C-alpha cells in the first residue's frame, strides 16, 4: 500500500519536489533504502530522485542501504549510477558500513563493483580493520580473498603490511600474531613493507619485535629489498634499528649492490655514508660500481667513484 500512496501523492502533486528532505537531510529515497522497500526505491529513481543526494552527515542512499544490509537495494542503486566510493563526513564508505555490520554478501557485491577497500575513515580504520575489530570473520575472509585476486594467498599480516594498514596490523599482532610470520617464499611482513616503503607498518612491526635481519629465501633481508626498490625512507628506518649493512644474499649481493644495480643514487649515498662495504664483491666478482656501470646508472656510478671505489677492479667474468 505504501507504493500506491507514494504514487498517488506524486501524481496529485502533494509532493512537489521528490528530493525534498527533512532537517537532517533525510529524503524519501534514504528512508526507503533504509527499510529495504525496493519497489519504492525503484519508483523514486524512475521519477527522478537523485541517487547520490546525501544527508547532513554525508550519507547517501547507498551508505544507508549498506549499513542496513539491503543487498537488492544496493544493487538497484549501483545500477542507477550510485557512487560506490563516496565518503561521508567522517570518511565512511558504503563498503566500510557493510563491513562494520557484517553484511558479507553486500561486501562481496560492492567489491565486485569497484569499491576501494583501502579508503579509511578519519581515524584510520579501513573496512578490513573494522571487520577485524568487530570479529566479523566472514567479512574479513571476503576482504582478504579479494586482495588475493587468484594469486597465492598471503597471510593477513602481510596484506596489512602491503596496504600500510596500521590499524589492521595492530589488531592482528594483538591476537598473538608472530611479527615474523613467513609467506611461502619465506618473506616476513617487514620484507613486504620494505618493498612498498610502508614505514608506518614497519615501525609497528619492529616495535612488536620483528627481526630486522630476518633472511627470506636466498638470504634476502628487508634492507636488501628496500635498497632494490629505492625506498629511502625505509632504508633510513632500518639502519638505525640494527639492519646489517653488510648482509649478503646467496649470490653475494650486499644492500649496496642492490641499490647500485637499480640505480637508486639516493640510497647508494645513504649506504656509503653509513660505511657500506664499497669493495664487497658478488659470487661473480662484481662490485657495486660494476653493477651501476652495467645498468648505465651514471649518477650512482659517480657517487661510488666519489667515495673512492677503485675503477680497475678485475671481475671473474673476464
PDB file of C-alpha atoms in Angstrom:
ATOM      1  CA  UNK A   1       0.000   0.000   0.000  1.00  0.00           C
ATOM      2  CA  UNK A   2       2.965   2.304   0.670  1.00  0.00           C
ATOM      3  CA  UNK A   3       3.886   2.372  -3.011  1.00  0.00           C
ATOM      4  CA  UNK A   4       0.325   3.163  -4.065  1.00  0.00           C
ATOM      5  CA  UNK A   5       0.162   6.036  -1.577  1.00  0.00           C
ATOM      6  CA  UNK A   6       3.505   7.413  -2.745  1.00  0.00           C
ATOM      7  CA  UNK A   7       2.489   7.285  -6.406  1.00  0.00           C
ATOM      8  CA  UNK A   8      -0.826   8.962  -5.537  1.00  0.00           C
ATOM      9  CA  UNK A   9       0.981  11.735  -3.642  1.00  0.00           C
ATOM     10  CA  UNK A  10       3.334  12.261  -6.574  1.00  0.00           C
ATOM     11  CA  UNK A  11       0.555  12.180  -9.198  1.00  0.00           C
ATOM     12  CA  UNK A  12      -1.707  14.589  -7.311  1.00  0.00           C
ATOM     13  CA  UNK A  13       1.173  16.998  -6.742  1.00  0.00           C
ATOM     14  CA  UNK A  14       1.122  16.643  -2.951  1.00  0.00           C
ATOM     15  CA  UNK A  15       4.891  16.021  -3.133  1.00  0.00           C
ATOM     16  CA  UNK A  16       6.230  18.831  -5.277  1.00  0.00           C
ATOM     17  CA  UNK A  17       9.933  18.004  -5.068  1.00  0.00           C
ATOM     18  CA  UNK A  18      10.849  14.336  -4.965  1.00  0.00           C
ATOM     19  CA  UNK A  19      14.260  15.233  -3.491  1.00  0.00           C
ATOM     20  CA  UNK A  20      12.898  17.273  -0.606  1.00  0.00           C
ATOM     21  CA  UNK A  21      14.471  16.396   2.747  1.00  0.00           C
ATOM     22  CA  UNK A  22      13.998  16.967   6.475  1.00  0.00           C
ATOM     23  CA  UNK A  23      16.272  18.963   8.796  1.00  0.00           C
ATOM     24  CA  UNK A  24      18.846  16.150   8.871  1.00  0.00           C
ATOM     25  CA  UNK A  25      18.911  15.939   5.104  1.00  0.00           C
ATOM     26  CA  UNK A  26      16.963  12.656   5.006  1.00  0.00           C
ATOM     27  CA  UNK A  27      14.760  12.293   1.938  1.00  0.00           C
ATOM     28  CA  UNK A  28      12.252   9.707   0.687  1.00  0.00           C
ATOM     29  CA  UNK A  29      14.961   7.702  -1.122  1.00  0.00           C
ATOM     30  CA  UNK A  30      17.071   7.478   2.045  1.00  0.00           C
ATOM     31  CA  UNK A  31      14.126   6.219   4.104  1.00  0.00           C
ATOM     32  CA  UNK A  32      13.024   3.677   1.503  1.00  0.00           C
ATOM     33  CA  UNK A  33      16.630   2.445   1.140  1.00  0.00           C
ATOM     34  CA  UNK A  34      16.996   2.042   4.901  1.00  0.00           C
ATOM     35  CA  UNK A  35      13.874  -0.084   5.174  1.00  0.00           C
ATOM     36  CA  UNK A  36      14.620  -2.098   2.048  1.00  0.00           C
ATOM     37  CA  UNK A  37      11.446  -1.036   0.188  1.00  0.00           C
ATOM     38  CA  UNK A  38      12.835  -1.974  -3.217  1.00  0.00           C
ATOM     39  CA  UNK A  39       9.700  -1.051  -5.204  1.00  0.00           C
ATOM     40  CA  UNK A  40       9.516   2.393  -3.633  1.00  0.00           C
ATOM     41  CA  UNK A  41      13.236   2.909  -4.303  1.00  0.00           C
ATOM     42  CA  UNK A  42      12.683   1.890  -7.939  1.00  0.00           C
ATOM     43  CA  UNK A  43       9.677   4.202  -8.324  1.00  0.00           C
ATOM     44  CA  UNK A  44      11.539   7.146  -6.774  1.00  0.00           C
ATOM     45  CA  UNK A  45      14.567   6.632  -9.017  1.00  0.00           C
ATOM     46  CA  UNK A  46      12.378   6.301 -12.104  1.00  0.00           C
ATOM     47  CA  UNK A  47      10.661   9.569 -11.175  1.00  0.00           C
ATOM     48  CA  UNK A  48      13.929  11.476 -10.893  1.00  0.00           C
ATOM     49  CA  UNK A  49      15.135  11.027  -7.322  1.00  0.00           C
ATOM     50  CA  UNK A  50      18.848  11.933  -7.283  1.00  0.00           C
ATOM     51  CA  UNK A  51      20.754   8.758  -6.457  1.00  0.00           C
ATOM     52  CA  UNK A  52      23.728  10.431  -4.721  1.00  0.00           C
ATOM     53  CA  UNK A  53      21.948  13.054  -2.614  1.00  0.00           C
ATOM     54  CA  UNK A  54      23.453  12.976   0.870  1.00  0.00           C
ATOM     55  CA  UNK A  55      22.242  13.653   4.406  1.00  0.00           C
ATOM     56  CA  UNK A  56      23.809  16.315   6.635  1.00  0.00           C
ATOM     57  CA  UNK A  57      26.366  13.725   7.739  1.00  0.00           C
ATOM     58  CA  UNK A  58      27.243  12.986   4.118  1.00  0.00           C
ATOM     59  CA  UNK A  59      25.464   9.638   3.857  1.00  0.00           C
ATOM     60  CA  UNK A  60      23.905   8.658   0.533  1.00  0.00           C
ATOM     61  CA  UNK A  61      21.180   6.067  -0.017  1.00  0.00           C
ATOM     62  CA  UNK A  62      23.993   3.614  -0.814  1.00  0.00           C
ATOM     63  CA  UNK A  63      25.606   4.244   2.586  1.00  0.00           C
ATOM     64  CA  UNK A  64      22.271   3.749   4.308  1.00  0.00           C
ATOM     65  CA  UNK A  65      21.336   0.530   2.488  1.00  0.00           C
ATOM     66  CA  UNK A  66      24.870  -0.839   3.011  1.00  0.00           C
ATOM     67  CA  UNK A  67      24.614  -0.206   6.749  1.00  0.00           C
ATOM     68  CA  UNK A  68      21.219  -1.923   6.784  1.00  0.00           C
ATOM     69  CA  UNK A  69      22.450  -4.832   4.642  1.00  0.00           C
ATOM     70  CA  UNK A  70      19.759  -4.417   1.954  1.00  0.00           C
ATOM     71  CA  UNK A  71      21.539  -6.121  -0.952  1.00  0.00           C
ATOM     72  CA  UNK A  72      18.735  -5.756  -3.525  1.00  0.00           C
ATOM     73  CA  UNK A  73      18.522  -2.010  -2.834  1.00  0.00           C
ATOM     74  CA  UNK A  74      22.321  -1.712  -3.063  1.00  0.00           C
ATOM     75  CA  UNK A  75      22.267  -3.455  -6.465  1.00  0.00           C
ATOM     76  CA  UNK A  76      19.483  -1.218  -7.767  1.00  0.00           C
ATOM     77  CA  UNK A  77      21.233   1.966  -6.598  1.00  0.00           C
ATOM     78  CA  UNK A  78      24.525   0.902  -8.209  1.00  0.00           C
ATOM     79  CA  UNK A  79      22.669   0.081 -11.459  1.00  0.00           C
ATOM     80  CA  UNK A  80      21.318   3.632 -11.345  1.00  0.00           C
ATOM     81  CA  UNK A  81      24.861   5.015 -11.122  1.00  0.00           C
ATOM     82  CA  UNK A  82      25.301   5.448  -7.371  1.00  0.00           C
ATOM     83  CA  UNK A  83      28.888   6.389  -6.500  1.00  0.00           C
ATOM     84  CA  UNK A  84      30.449   3.313  -4.854  1.00  0.00           C
ATOM     85  CA  UNK A  85      33.432   5.046  -3.238  1.00  0.00           C
ATOM     86  CA  UNK A  86      31.610   8.092  -1.882  1.00  0.00           C
ATOM     87  CA  UNK A  87      32.840   9.044   1.610  1.00  0.00           C
ATOM     88  CA  UNK A  88      30.640  10.565   4.318  1.00  0.00           C
ATOM     89  CA  UNK A  89      31.802  13.414   6.573  1.00  0.00           C
ATOM     90  CA  UNK A  90      33.919  11.107   8.714  1.00  0.00           C
ATOM     91  CA  UNK A  91      35.289   9.193   5.751  1.00  0.00           C
ATOM     92  CA  UNK A  92      32.913   6.229   5.871  1.00  0.00           C
ATOM     93  CA  UNK A  93      32.339   4.429   2.567  1.00  0.00           C
ATOM     94  CA  UNK A  94      29.405   2.114   1.795  1.00  0.00           C
ATOM     95  CA  UNK A  95      31.923  -0.774   1.887  1.00  0.00           C
ATOM     96  CA  UNK A  96      33.048   0.269   5.365  1.00  0.00           C
ATOM     97  CA  UNK A  97      29.463   0.350   6.595  1.00  0.00           C
ATOM     98  CA  UNK A  98      28.668  -3.089   5.205  1.00  0.00           C
ATOM     99  CA  UNK A  99      31.908  -4.470   6.713  1.00  0.00           C
ATOM    100  CA  UNK A 100      31.186  -2.901  10.092  1.00  0.00           C
ATOM    101  CA  UNK A 101      27.764  -4.566  10.238  1.00  0.00           C
ATOM    102  CA  UNK A 102      28.969  -7.980   8.988  1.00  0.00           C
ATOM    103  CA  UNK A 103      26.986  -7.970   5.721  1.00  0.00           C
ATOM    104  CA  UNK A 104      29.371 -10.245   3.808  1.00  0.00           C
ATOM    105  CA  UNK A 105      27.221 -10.573   0.648  1.00  0.00           C
ATOM    106  CA  UNK A 106      26.951  -6.789   0.403  1.00  0.00           C
ATOM    107  CA  UNK A 107      30.730  -6.501   0.878  1.00  0.00           C
ATOM    108  CA  UNK A 108      31.271  -9.032  -1.931  1.00  0.00           C
ATOM    109  CA  UNK A 109      28.946  -7.170  -4.292  1.00  0.00           C
ATOM    110  CA  UNK A 110      30.437  -3.730  -3.559  1.00  0.00           C
ATOM    111  CA  UNK A 111      33.981  -5.052  -4.120  1.00  0.00           C
ATOM    112  CA  UNK A 112      32.879  -6.551  -7.444  1.00  0.00           C
ATOM    113  CA  UNK A 113      31.540  -3.116  -8.409  1.00  0.00           C
ATOM    114  CA  UNK A 114      34.847  -1.378  -7.734  1.00  0.00           C
ATOM    115  CA  UNK A 115      34.619  -0.420  -4.061  1.00  0.00           C
ATOM    116  CA  UNK A 116      38.107   0.533  -2.859  1.00  0.00           C
ATOM    117  CA  UNK A 117      38.997  -1.402   0.332  1.00  0.00           C
ATOM    118  CA  UNK A 118      41.904   0.971   1.081  1.00  0.00           C
ATOM    119  CA  UNK A 119      39.722   4.022   1.778  1.00  0.00           C
ATOM    120  CA  UNK A 120      39.911   4.631   5.524  1.00  0.00           C
ATOM    121  CA  UNK A 121      37.851   6.689   7.946  1.00  0.00           C
ATOM    122  CA  UNK A 122      39.186   9.891   9.506  1.00  0.00           C
ATOM    123  CA  UNK A 123      40.649   7.873  12.364  1.00  0.00           C
ATOM    124  CA  UNK A 124      42.447   5.441  10.077  1.00  0.00           C
ATOM    125  CA  UNK A 125      40.104   2.456  10.076  1.00  0.00           C
ATOM    126  CA  UNK A 126      39.757   0.539   6.815  1.00  0.00           C
ATOM    127  CA  UNK A 127      36.892  -1.898   6.198  1.00  0.00           C
ATOM    128  CA  UNK A 128      39.360  -4.712   6.999  1.00  0.00           C
ATOM    129  CA  UNK A 129      40.385  -3.137  10.309  1.00  0.00           C
ATOM    130  CA  UNK A 130      36.816  -2.567  11.473  1.00  0.00           C
ATOM    131  CA  UNK A 131      35.767  -6.099  10.484  1.00  0.00           C
ATOM    132  CA  UNK A 132      38.712  -7.488  12.459  1.00  0.00           C
ATOM    133  CA  UNK A 133      37.927  -5.303  15.443  1.00  0.00           C
ATOM    134  CA  UNK A 134      34.303  -6.466  15.449  1.00  0.00           C
ATOM    135  CA  UNK A 135      35.308 -10.105  14.975  1.00  0.00           C
ATOM    136  CA  UNK A 136      33.377 -10.425  11.693  1.00  0.00           C
ATOM    137  CA  UNK A 137      35.322 -13.413  10.369  1.00  0.00           C
ATOM    138  CA  UNK A 138      33.274 -13.876   7.189  1.00  0.00           C
ATOM    139  CA  UNK A 139      33.771 -10.279   6.112  1.00  0.00           C
ATOM    140  CA  UNK A 140      37.483 -10.453   6.997  1.00  0.00           C
ATOM    141  CA  UNK A 141      37.760 -13.558   4.794  1.00  0.00           C
ATOM    142  CA  UNK A 142      35.961 -11.829   1.899  1.00  0.00           C
ATOM    143  CA  UNK A 143      38.225  -8.764   2.140  1.00  0.00           C
ATOM    144  CA  UNK A 144      41.393 -10.867   2.307  1.00  0.00           C
ATOM    145  CA  UNK A 145      40.265 -13.067  -0.599  1.00  0.00           C
ATOM    146  CA  UNK A 146      39.508 -10.006  -2.700  1.00  0.00           C
ATOM    147  CA  UNK A 147      43.062  -8.832  -2.206  1.00  0.00           C
ATOM    148  CA  UNK A 148      44.461 -12.130  -3.460  1.00  0.00           C
ATOM    149  CA  UNK A 149      42.648 -11.999  -6.854  1.00  0.00           C
ATOM    150  CA  UNK A 150      43.604 -15.567  -7.666  1.00  0.00           C
ATOM    151  CA  UNK A 151      47.240 -15.101  -6.642  1.00  0.00           C
ATOM    152  CA  UNK A 152      48.799 -17.036  -3.789  1.00  0.00           C
ATOM    153  CA  UNK A 153      47.052 -16.051  -0.584  1.00  0.00           C
ATOM    154  CA  UNK A 154      49.385 -14.061   1.634  1.00  0.00           C
ATOM    155  CA  UNK A 155      48.917 -14.261   5.397  1.00  0.00           C
ATOM    156  CA  UNK A 156      46.698 -11.457   6.750  1.00  0.00           C
ATOM    157  CA  UNK A 157      49.590  -9.610   8.386  1.00  0.00           C
ATOM    158  CA  UNK A 158      51.414  -9.459   5.031  1.00  0.00           C
ATOM    159  CA  UNK A 159      48.339  -7.916   3.417  1.00  0.00           C
ATOM    160  CA  UNK A 160      48.112  -5.317   6.186  1.00  0.00           C
ATOM    161  CA  UNK A 161      51.826  -4.561   5.617  1.00  0.00           C
ATOM    162  CA  UNK A 162      51.302  -4.233   1.863  1.00  0.00           C
ATOM    163  CA  UNK A 163      48.421  -1.806   2.365  1.00  0.00           C
ATOM    164  CA  UNK A 164      50.211   0.093   5.177  1.00  0.00           C
ATOM    165  CA  UNK A 165      47.092  -0.637   7.249  1.00  0.00           C
ATOM    166  CA  UNK A 166      48.482   0.060  10.729  1.00  0.00           C
ATOM    167  CA  UNK A 167      45.148  -0.498  12.480  1.00  0.00           C
ATOM    168  CA  UNK A 168      44.617  -3.940  10.938  1.00  0.00           C
ATOM    169  CA  UNK A 169      48.249  -4.918  11.603  1.00  0.00           C
ATOM    170  CA  UNK A 170      47.971  -3.827  15.241  1.00  0.00           C
ATOM    171  CA  UNK A 171      44.793  -5.870  15.701  1.00  0.00           C
ATOM    172  CA  UNK A 172      46.437  -8.936  14.182  1.00  0.00           C
ATOM    173  CA  UNK A 173      49.502  -8.562  16.386  1.00  0.00           C
ATOM    174  CA  UNK A 174      47.287  -8.160  19.446  1.00  0.00           C
ATOM    175  CA  UNK A 175      45.776 -11.548  18.694  1.00  0.00           C
ATOM    176  CA  UNK A 176      49.149 -13.095  19.366  1.00  0.00           C
ATOM    177  CA  UNK A 177      50.475 -12.818  15.856  1.00  0.00           C
ATOM    178  CA  UNK A 178      54.131 -13.565  15.370  1.00  0.00           C
ATOM    179  CA  UNK A 179      55.522 -10.421  13.636  1.00  0.00           C
ATOM    180  CA  UNK A 180      57.904 -12.647  11.658  1.00  0.00           C
ATOM    181  CA  UNK A 181      55.250 -14.944  10.177  1.00  0.00           C
ATOM    182  CA  UNK A 182      56.588 -16.051   6.776  1.00  0.00           C
ATOM    183  CA  UNK A 183      54.963 -16.340   3.384  1.00  0.00           C
ATOM    184  CA  UNK A 184      55.626 -19.440   1.254  1.00  0.00           C
ATOM    185  CA  UNK A 185      58.869 -17.942  -0.029  1.00  0.00           C
ATOM    186  CA  UNK A 186      59.999 -17.015   3.468  1.00  0.00           C
ATOM    187  CA  UNK A 187      59.268 -13.295   3.310  1.00  0.00           C
ATOM    188  CA  UNK A 188      58.063 -11.620   6.502  1.00  0.00           C
ATOM    189  CA  UNK A 189      55.636  -8.682   6.766  1.00  0.00           C
ATOM    190  CA  UNK A 190      58.709  -6.470   7.277  1.00  0.00           C
ATOM    191  CA  UNK A 191      60.072  -7.566   3.872  1.00  0.00           C
ATOM    192  CA  UNK A 192      56.702  -6.650   2.348  1.00  0.00           C
ATOM    193  CA  UNK A 193      56.572  -3.224   3.990  1.00  0.00           C
ATOM    194  CA  UNK A 194      60.197  -2.648   2.890  1.00  0.00           C
ATOM    195  CA  UNK A 195      59.195  -3.419  -0.712  1.00  0.00           C
ATOM    196  CA  UNK A 196      56.379  -0.845  -0.649  1.00  0.00           C
ATOM    197  CA  UNK A 197      58.165   1.701   1.546  1.00  0.00           C
ATOM    198  CA  UNK A 198      55.431   1.498   4.172  1.00  0.00           C
ATOM    199  CA  UNK A 199      57.267   2.875   7.197  1.00  0.00           C
ATOM    200  CA  UNK A 200      54.235   3.164   9.467  1.00  0.00           C
ATOM    201  CA  UNK A 201      53.570  -0.569   9.481  1.00  0.00           C
ATOM    202  CA  UNK A 202      57.327  -1.272   9.513  1.00  0.00           C
ATOM    203  CA  UNK A 203      57.689   0.806  12.677  1.00  0.00           C
ATOM    204  CA  UNK A 204      54.864  -1.111  14.325  1.00  0.00           C
ATOM    205  CA  UNK A 205      56.334  -4.487  13.313  1.00  0.00           C
ATOM    206  CA  UNK A 206      59.770  -3.576  14.693  1.00  0.00           C
ATOM    207  CA  UNK A 207      58.156  -2.276  17.882  1.00  0.00           C
ATOM    208  CA  UNK A 208      56.442  -5.663  18.223  1.00  0.00           C
ATOM    209  CA  UNK A 209      59.747  -7.491  17.897  1.00  0.00           C
ATOM    210  CA  UNK A 210      60.114  -8.155  14.171  1.00  0.00           C
ATOM    211  CA  UNK A 211      63.643  -9.269  13.250  1.00  0.00           C
ATOM    212  CA  UNK A 212      65.170  -6.553  11.030  1.00  0.00           C
ATOM    213  CA  UNK A 213      67.710  -9.060   9.727  1.00  0.00           C
ATOM    214  CA  UNK A 214      65.294 -11.916   9.004  1.00  0.00           C
ATOM    215  CA  UNK A 215      66.543 -13.736   5.902  1.00  0.00           C
ATOM    216  CA  UNK A 216      63.993 -14.936   3.363  1.00  0.00           C
ATOM    217  CA  UNK A 217      64.879 -17.327   0.552  1.00  0.00           C
ATOM    218  CA  UNK A 218      68.341 -16.709  -0.949  1.00  0.00           C
ATOM    219  CA  UNK A 219      69.244 -14.886   2.312  1.00  0.00           C
ATOM    220  CA  UNK A 220      67.428 -11.698   1.343  1.00  0.00           C
ATOM    221  CA  UNK A 221      66.928  -9.246   4.247  1.00  0.00           C
ATOM    222  CA  UNK A 222      64.387  -6.391   4.461  1.00  0.00           C
ATOM    223  CA  UNK A 223      67.264  -3.932   3.843  1.00  0.00           C
ATOM    224  CA  UNK A 224      68.132  -5.691   0.550  1.00  0.00           C
ATOM    225  CA  UNK A 225      64.509  -5.288  -0.512  1.00  0.00           C
ATOM    226  CA  UNK A 226      64.295  -1.601   0.471  1.00  0.00           C
ATOM    227  CA  UNK A 227      67.552  -0.875  -1.400  1.00  0.00           C
ATOM    228  CA  UNK A 228      66.459  -2.750  -4.507  1.00  0.00           C
ATOM    229  CA  UNK A 229      63.219  -0.743  -4.725  1.00  0.00           C
ATOM    230  CA  UNK A 230      64.828   2.574  -3.772  1.00  0.00           C
ATOM    231  CA  UNK A 231      62.750   3.126  -0.640  1.00  0.00           C
ATOM    232  CA  UNK A 232      64.878   5.814   1.012  1.00  0.00           C
ATOM    233  CA  UNK A 233      62.541   6.294   3.983  1.00  0.00           C
ATOM    234  CA  UNK A 234      62.693   2.568   4.729  1.00  0.00           C
ATOM    235  CA  UNK A 235      66.500   2.449   4.472  1.00  0.00           C
ATOM    236  CA  UNK A 236      66.641   5.354   6.931  1.00  0.00           C
ATOM    237  CA  UNK A 237      64.357   3.443   9.288  1.00  0.00           C
ATOM    238  CA  UNK A 238      66.043   0.030   9.092  1.00  0.00           C
ATOM    239  CA  UNK A 239      69.702   1.029   9.535  1.00  0.00           C
ATOM    240  CA  UNK A 240      69.303   2.732  12.948  1.00  0.00           C
ATOM    241  CA  UNK A 241      67.173  -0.239  14.023  1.00  0.00           C
ATOM    242  CA  UNK A 242      70.146  -2.538  13.517  1.00  0.00           C
ATOM    243  CA  UNK A 243      69.786  -3.772   9.936  1.00  0.00           C
ATOM    244  CA  UNK A 244      73.127  -5.252   8.841  1.00  0.00           C
ATOM    245  CA  UNK A 245      74.568  -3.040   6.145  1.00  0.00           C
ATOM    246  CA  UNK A 246      76.950  -5.796   5.030  1.00  0.00           C
ATOM    247  CA  UNK A 247      74.370  -8.619   4.848  1.00  0.00           C
ATOM    248  CA  UNK A 248      74.972 -10.810   1.801  1.00  0.00           C
ATOM    249  CA  UNK A 249      72.471 -12.776  -0.250  1.00  0.00           C
ATOM    250  CA  UNK A 250      73.113 -16.278  -1.556  1.00  0.00           C
ATOM    251  CA  UNK A 251      74.724 -14.690  -4.631  1.00  0.00           C
ATOM    252  CA  UNK A 252      76.890 -12.388  -2.549  1.00  0.00           C
ATOM    253  CA  UNK A 253      74.921  -9.172  -3.009  1.00  0.00           C
ATOM    254  CA  UNK A 254      75.070  -6.535  -0.284  1.00  0.00           C
ATOM    255  CA  UNK A 255      72.370  -3.846   0.053  1.00  0.00           C
ATOM    256  CA  UNK A 256      74.805  -1.514  -1.778  1.00  0.00           C
ATOM    257  CA  UNK A 257      74.887  -3.896  -4.769  1.00  0.00           C
ATOM    258  CA  UNK A 258      71.079  -3.920  -4.826  1.00  0.00           C
ATOM    259  CA  UNK A 259      70.811  -0.125  -4.816  1.00  0.00           C
ATOM    260  CA  UNK A 260      73.600   0.344  -7.380  1.00  0.00           C
ATOM    261  CA  UNK A 261      72.173  -2.290  -9.738  1.00  0.00           C
ATOM    262  CA  UNK A 262      68.806  -0.497  -9.765  1.00  0.00           C
ATOM    263  CA  UNK A 263      70.363   2.971  -9.985  1.00  0.00           C
ATOM    264  CA  UNK A 264      68.931   4.373  -6.757  1.00  0.00           C
ATOM    265  CA  UNK A 265      71.582   7.021  -6.160  1.00  0.00           C
ATOM    266  CA  UNK A 266      69.979   8.463  -3.033  1.00  0.00           C
ATOM    267  CA  UNK A 267      70.088   5.058  -1.365  1.00  0.00           C
ATOM    268  CA  UNK A 268      73.660   4.476  -2.593  1.00  0.00           C
ATOM    269  CA  UNK A 269      74.633   7.765  -0.977  1.00  0.00           C
ATOM    270  CA  UNK A 270      72.980   6.882   2.363  1.00  0.00           C
ATOM    271  CA  UNK A 271      74.631   3.449   2.448  1.00  0.00           C
ATOM    272  CA  UNK A 272      78.086   4.861   1.721  1.00  0.00           C
ATOM    273  CA  UNK A 273      77.697   7.484   4.441  1.00  0.00           C
ATOM    274  CA  UNK A 274      76.891   4.577   6.767  1.00  0.00           C
ATOM    275  CA  UNK A 275      80.167   2.893   5.727  1.00  0.00           C
ATOM    276  CA  UNK A 276      78.690   0.201   3.492  1.00  0.00           C
ATOM    277  CA  UNK A 277      81.457  -2.124   2.227  1.00  0.00           C
ATOM    278  CA  UNK A 278      82.262  -0.480  -1.107  1.00  0.00           C
ATOM    279  CA  UNK A 279      84.703  -3.202  -2.204  1.00  0.00           C
ATOM    280  CA  UNK A 280      82.444  -6.138  -1.442  1.00  0.00           C
ATOM    281  CA  UNK A 281      82.122  -8.491  -4.434  1.00  0.00           C
ATOM    282  CA  UNK A 282      79.326 -10.801  -5.501  1.00  0.00           C
ATOM    283  CA  UNK A 283      79.908 -14.507  -6.212  1.00  0.00           C
ATOM    284  CA  UNK A 284      80.692 -13.429  -9.786  1.00  0.00           C
ATOM    285  CA  UNK A 285      83.274 -10.947  -8.553  1.00  0.00           C
ATOM    286  CA  UNK A 286      81.219  -7.813  -9.194  1.00  0.00           C
ATOM    287  CA  UNK A 287      81.471  -4.676  -7.071  1.00  0.00           C
ATOM    288  CA  UNK A 288      78.663  -2.143  -6.704  1.00  0.00           C
ATOM    289  CA  UNK A 289      80.465   0.079  -9.237  1.00  0.00           C
ATOM    290  CA  UNK A 290      80.398  -2.723 -11.834  1.00  0.00           C
ATOM    291  CA  UNK A 291      76.682  -3.128 -11.263  1.00  0.00           C
ATOM    292  CA  UNK A 292      75.971   0.595 -11.607  1.00  0.00           C
ATOM    293  CA  UNK A 293      78.031   0.666 -14.812  1.00  0.00           C
ATOM    294  CA  UNK A 294      76.328  -2.438 -16.240  1.00  0.00           C
ATOM    295  CA  UNK A 295      72.960  -0.779 -15.727  1.00  0.00           C
ATOM    296  CA  UNK A 296      74.281   2.505 -17.163  1.00  0.00           C
ATOM    297  CA  UNK A 297      73.343   4.274 -13.929  1.00  0.00           C
ATOM    298  CA  UNK A 298      75.685   7.227 -14.359  1.00  0.00           C
ATOM    299  CA  UNK A 299      74.721   9.127 -11.208  1.00  0.00           C
ATOM    300  CA  UNK A 300      75.053   6.070  -8.953  1.00  0.00           C
ATOM    301  CA  UNK A 301      78.446   5.303 -10.521  1.00  0.00           C
ATOM    302  CA  UNK A 302      79.577   8.909  -9.988  1.00  0.00           C
ATOM    303  CA  UNK A 303      78.691   8.729  -6.277  1.00  0.00           C
ATOM    304  CA  UNK A 304      80.570   5.432  -5.920  1.00  0.00           C
ATOM    305  CA  UNK A 305      83.650   6.916  -7.609  1.00  0.00           C
ATOM    306  CA  UNK A 306      83.438   9.985  -5.357  1.00  0.00           C
ATOM    307  CA  UNK A 307      83.595   7.601  -2.430  1.00  0.00           C
ATOM    308  CA  UNK A 308      86.810   6.188  -3.918  1.00  0.00           C
ATOM    309  CA  UNK A 309      85.523   2.999  -5.488  1.00  0.00           C
ATOM    310  CA  UNK A 310      88.532   1.626  -7.445  1.00  0.00           C
ATOM    311  CA  UNK A 311      87.871   1.720 -11.199  1.00  0.00           C
ATOM    312  CA  UNK A 312      90.187  -1.091 -12.255  1.00  0.00           C
ATOM    313  CA  UNK A 313      88.711  -3.974 -10.275  1.00  0.00           C
ATOM    314  CA  UNK A 314      89.001  -7.155 -12.337  1.00  0.00           C
ATOM    315  CA  UNK A 315      85.931  -9.376 -12.403  1.00  0.00           C
ATOM    316  CA  UNK A 316      85.817 -13.140 -12.595  1.00  0.00           C
ATOM    317  CA  UNK A 317      83.858 -12.895 -15.850  1.00  0.00           C
ATOM    318  CA  UNK A 318      86.809 -11.586 -17.830  1.00  0.00           C
TER     319      UNK A 318
END
